[in-house]
């Protein structure tokens, strides 16, 4: 009897038995679904190019580069690890493992926060700063050529405004 009941209840995304059509096929071309997919594709294409550039010049992974870049934006190239983890959308455990690997490679140092000894700060080392500088010397001009130069000044303004609005709307 249970088997009969399962056969009568079709999954909403399963092909129907009358011709194989999906009941939500019209949503495949939904504007949000299509634009989201296109945005992710462009981000992934450009990310692959920029990561290859950075790896080629400094041997840094994308995650290492991103941590160093974010640290460089903080005073004294130092920040609480919880702040960095939030900025990069990492779990605290995952971020701790990443920083431990970076510390092992001499790119950052970990130390208790002088303002709150319970907190831990990550600080970029001179070696990390050197690799970041070498990476940025290649990354910035190439990112401009991949991302900004193909757009007109007006398109850049519209994109910046749209990204600002979405960031404000979805930021915690």
Coordinates of C-alpha atoms in Angstrom, one line a residue:
X1 CA 0.0 0.0 0.0
X2 CA 2.9 2.4 0.8
X3 CA 4.3 1.7 -2.7
X4 CA 1.0 2.5 -4.3
X5 CA 0.9 5.8 -2.4
X6 CA 4.4 6.8 -3.6
X7 CA 3.5 6.1 -7.2
X8 CA 0.4 8.4 -6.9
X9 CA 2.4 11.3 -5.5
X10 CA 4.7 12.7 -8.1
X11 CA 7.5 14.9 -7.0
X12 CA 6.8 18.4 -8.2
X13 CA 10.1 18.6 -10.2
X14 CA 9.8 15.1 -11.7
X15 CA 8.7 14.6 -15.3
X16 CA 5.0 13.9 -15.5
X17 CA 3.9 10.7 -17.0
X18 CA 2.0 12.4 -19.7
X19 CA 4.8 13.6 -21.9
X20 CA 7.8 14.3 -19.7
X21 CA 7.2 18.1 -19.2
X22 CA 8.3 19.7 -15.9
X23 CA 5.6 21.7 -14.2
X24 CA 8.0 24.6 -13.5
X25 CA 9.6 24.8 -16.9
X26 CA 8.5 28.4 -17.2
X27 CA 10.8 29.3 -14.3
X28 CA 13.9 28.2 -16.2
X29 CA 13.7 31.5 -18.0
X30 CA 12.7 33.6 -15.0
X31 CA 14.6 36.9 -15.2
X32 CA 16.1 36.6 -11.7
X33 CA 17.3 33.0 -12.4
X34 CA 18.8 34.0 -15.8
X35 CA 20.5 37.2 -14.6
X36 CA 21.9 35.5 -11.5
X37 CA 23.3 32.7 -13.6
X38 CA 24.9 35.2 -16.0
X39 CA 26.4 37.2 -13.1
X40 CA 27.9 34.1 -11.6
X41 CA 29.3 33.0 -14.9
X42 CA 31.1 36.3 -15.5
X43 CA 32.4 36.4 -11.9
X44 CA 33.7 32.8 -12.3
X45 CA 35.3 33.6 -15.7
X46 CA 37.1 36.7 -14.4
X47 CA 38.0 35.0 -11.1
X48 CA 39.7 32.2 -13.0
X49 CA 41.8 34.7 -15.0
X50 CA 42.8 36.8 -12.0
X51 CA 43.6 33.8 -9.8
X52 CA 45.9 32.5 -12.6
X53 CA 47.6 35.9 -12.8
X54 CA 48.1 36.1 -9.0
X55 CA 49.3 32.5 -8.8
X56 CA 51.7 33.0 -11.7
X57 CA 53.4 36.1 -10.3
X58 CA 53.4 35.3 -6.6
X59 CA 52.3 31.7 -6.1
X60 CA 49.4 32.9 -3.9
X61 CA 46.0 31.1 -3.9
X62 CA 42.9 33.2 -4.3
X63 CA 42.1 32.8 -0.6
X64 CA 45.6 33.8 0.5
X65 CA 45.5 36.8 -1.8
X66 CA 42.0 37.8 -0.5
X67 CA 43.1 37.6 3.1
X68 CA 46.3 39.7 2.5
X69 CA 44.2 42.3 0.5
X70 CA 41.7 42.6 3.3
X71 CA 44.4 42.9 5.9
X72 CA 46.1 45.6 3.9
X73 CA 42.9 47.7 4.2
X74 CA 43.0 47.6 8.0
X75 CA 45.2 49.9 10.1
X76 CA 48.7 48.4 10.5
X77 CA 47.6 45.5 8.2
X78 CA 46.1 43.9 11.3
X79 CA 42.6 42.8 12.2
X80 CA 40.7 40.5 14.5
X81 CA 40.2 37.2 13.0
X82 CA 36.5 37.3 13.6
X83 CA 36.3 40.5 11.5
X84 CA 38.2 39.0 8.7
X85 CA 36.2 35.7 8.8
X86 CA 33.0 37.8 8.5
X87 CA 34.4 39.9 5.7
X88 CA 35.2 36.7 3.7
X89 CA 32.0 34.8 4.7
X90 CA 34.1 32.1 6.4
X91 CA 33.2 30.0 9.5
X92 CA 35.5 30.8 12.4
X93 CA 36.9 27.3 12.3
X94 CA 37.5 27.3 8.6
X95 CA 39.1 30.7 8.8
X96 CA 41.4 29.7 11.7
X97 CA 42.7 26.8 9.6
X98 CA 43.3 29.1 6.7
X99 CA 45.2 31.6 8.9
X100 CA 47.2 28.8 10.5
X101 CA 48.4 27.7 7.0
X102 CA 49.2 31.3 6.1
X103 CA 51.2 31.7 9.3
X104 CA 53.0 28.5 8.5
X105 CA 54.0 30.0 5.1
X106 CA 55.2 33.2 6.8
X107 CA 52.5 35.4 5.3
X108 CA 50.7 36.4 8.6
X109 CA 51.3 36.3 12.3
X110 CA 48.7 35.4 14.9
X111 CA 48.7 37.1 18.3
X112 CA 46.3 37.9 21.1
X113 CA 44.5 41.3 20.6
X114 CA 46.0 43.8 23.1
X115 CA 42.6 45.4 23.6
X116 CA 40.9 42.0 24.4
X117 CA 43.2 39.1 25.2
X118 CA 40.3 36.7 24.4
X119 CA 40.4 37.8 20.8
X120 CA 43.1 36.9 18.2
X121 CA 44.5 39.2 15.6
X122 CA 46.1 38.4 12.3
X123 CA 48.8 40.7 11.1
X124 CA 50.5 40.7 7.7
X125 CA 54.2 40.0 7.7
X126 CA 56.8 41.7 5.5
X127 CA 56.9 38.6 3.4
X128 CA 53.1 38.7 3.0
X129 CA 53.2 42.4 2.1
X130 CA 55.9 41.7 -0.5
X131 CA 53.8 39.0 -2.2
X132 CA 50.7 41.2 -2.0
X133 CA 52.6 44.1 -3.7
X134 CA 53.9 41.8 -6.4
X135 CA 50.4 40.4 -7.0
X136 CA 48.7 43.7 -7.1
X137 CA 51.2 45.1 -9.6
X138 CA 49.8 42.5 -12.1
X139 CA 46.3 42.0 -10.7
X140 CA 45.1 45.6 -10.8
X141 CA 45.9 46.4 -14.4
X142 CA 44.6 43.0 -15.6
X143 CA 41.5 43.2 -13.6
X144 CA 40.8 46.6 -15.1
X145 CA 41.3 45.1 -18.6
X146 CA 39.0 42.1 -17.8
X147 CA 36.3 44.0 -15.8
X148 CA 36.2 47.8 -16.3
X149 CA 37.7 48.6 -19.7
X150 CA 35.0 46.7 -21.6
X151 CA 32.3 48.9 -20.0
X152 CA 31.5 52.5 -20.7
X153 CA 31.7 55.1 -18.0
X154 CA 27.9 55.1 -17.8
X155 CA 27.8 51.3 -17.5
X156 CA 30.3 51.4 -14.7
X157 CA 28.2 54.0 -12.8
X158 CA 25.0 51.9 -13.2
X159 CA 26.9 48.8 -12.1
X160 CA 28.3 50.5 -9.0
X161 CA 24.9 51.9 -8.1
X162 CA 23.2 48.5 -8.5
X163 CA 25.9 46.7 -6.5
X164 CA 25.7 49.4 -3.7
X165 CA 21.9 49.0 -3.5
X166 CA 22.1 45.2 -3.3
X167 CA 25.0 45.3 -0.8
X168 CA 23.0 47.6 1.4
X169 CA 19.9 45.5 1.1
X170 CA 21.5 42.2 1.9
X171 CA 24.2 43.2 4.4
X172 CA 23.6 42.1 8.0

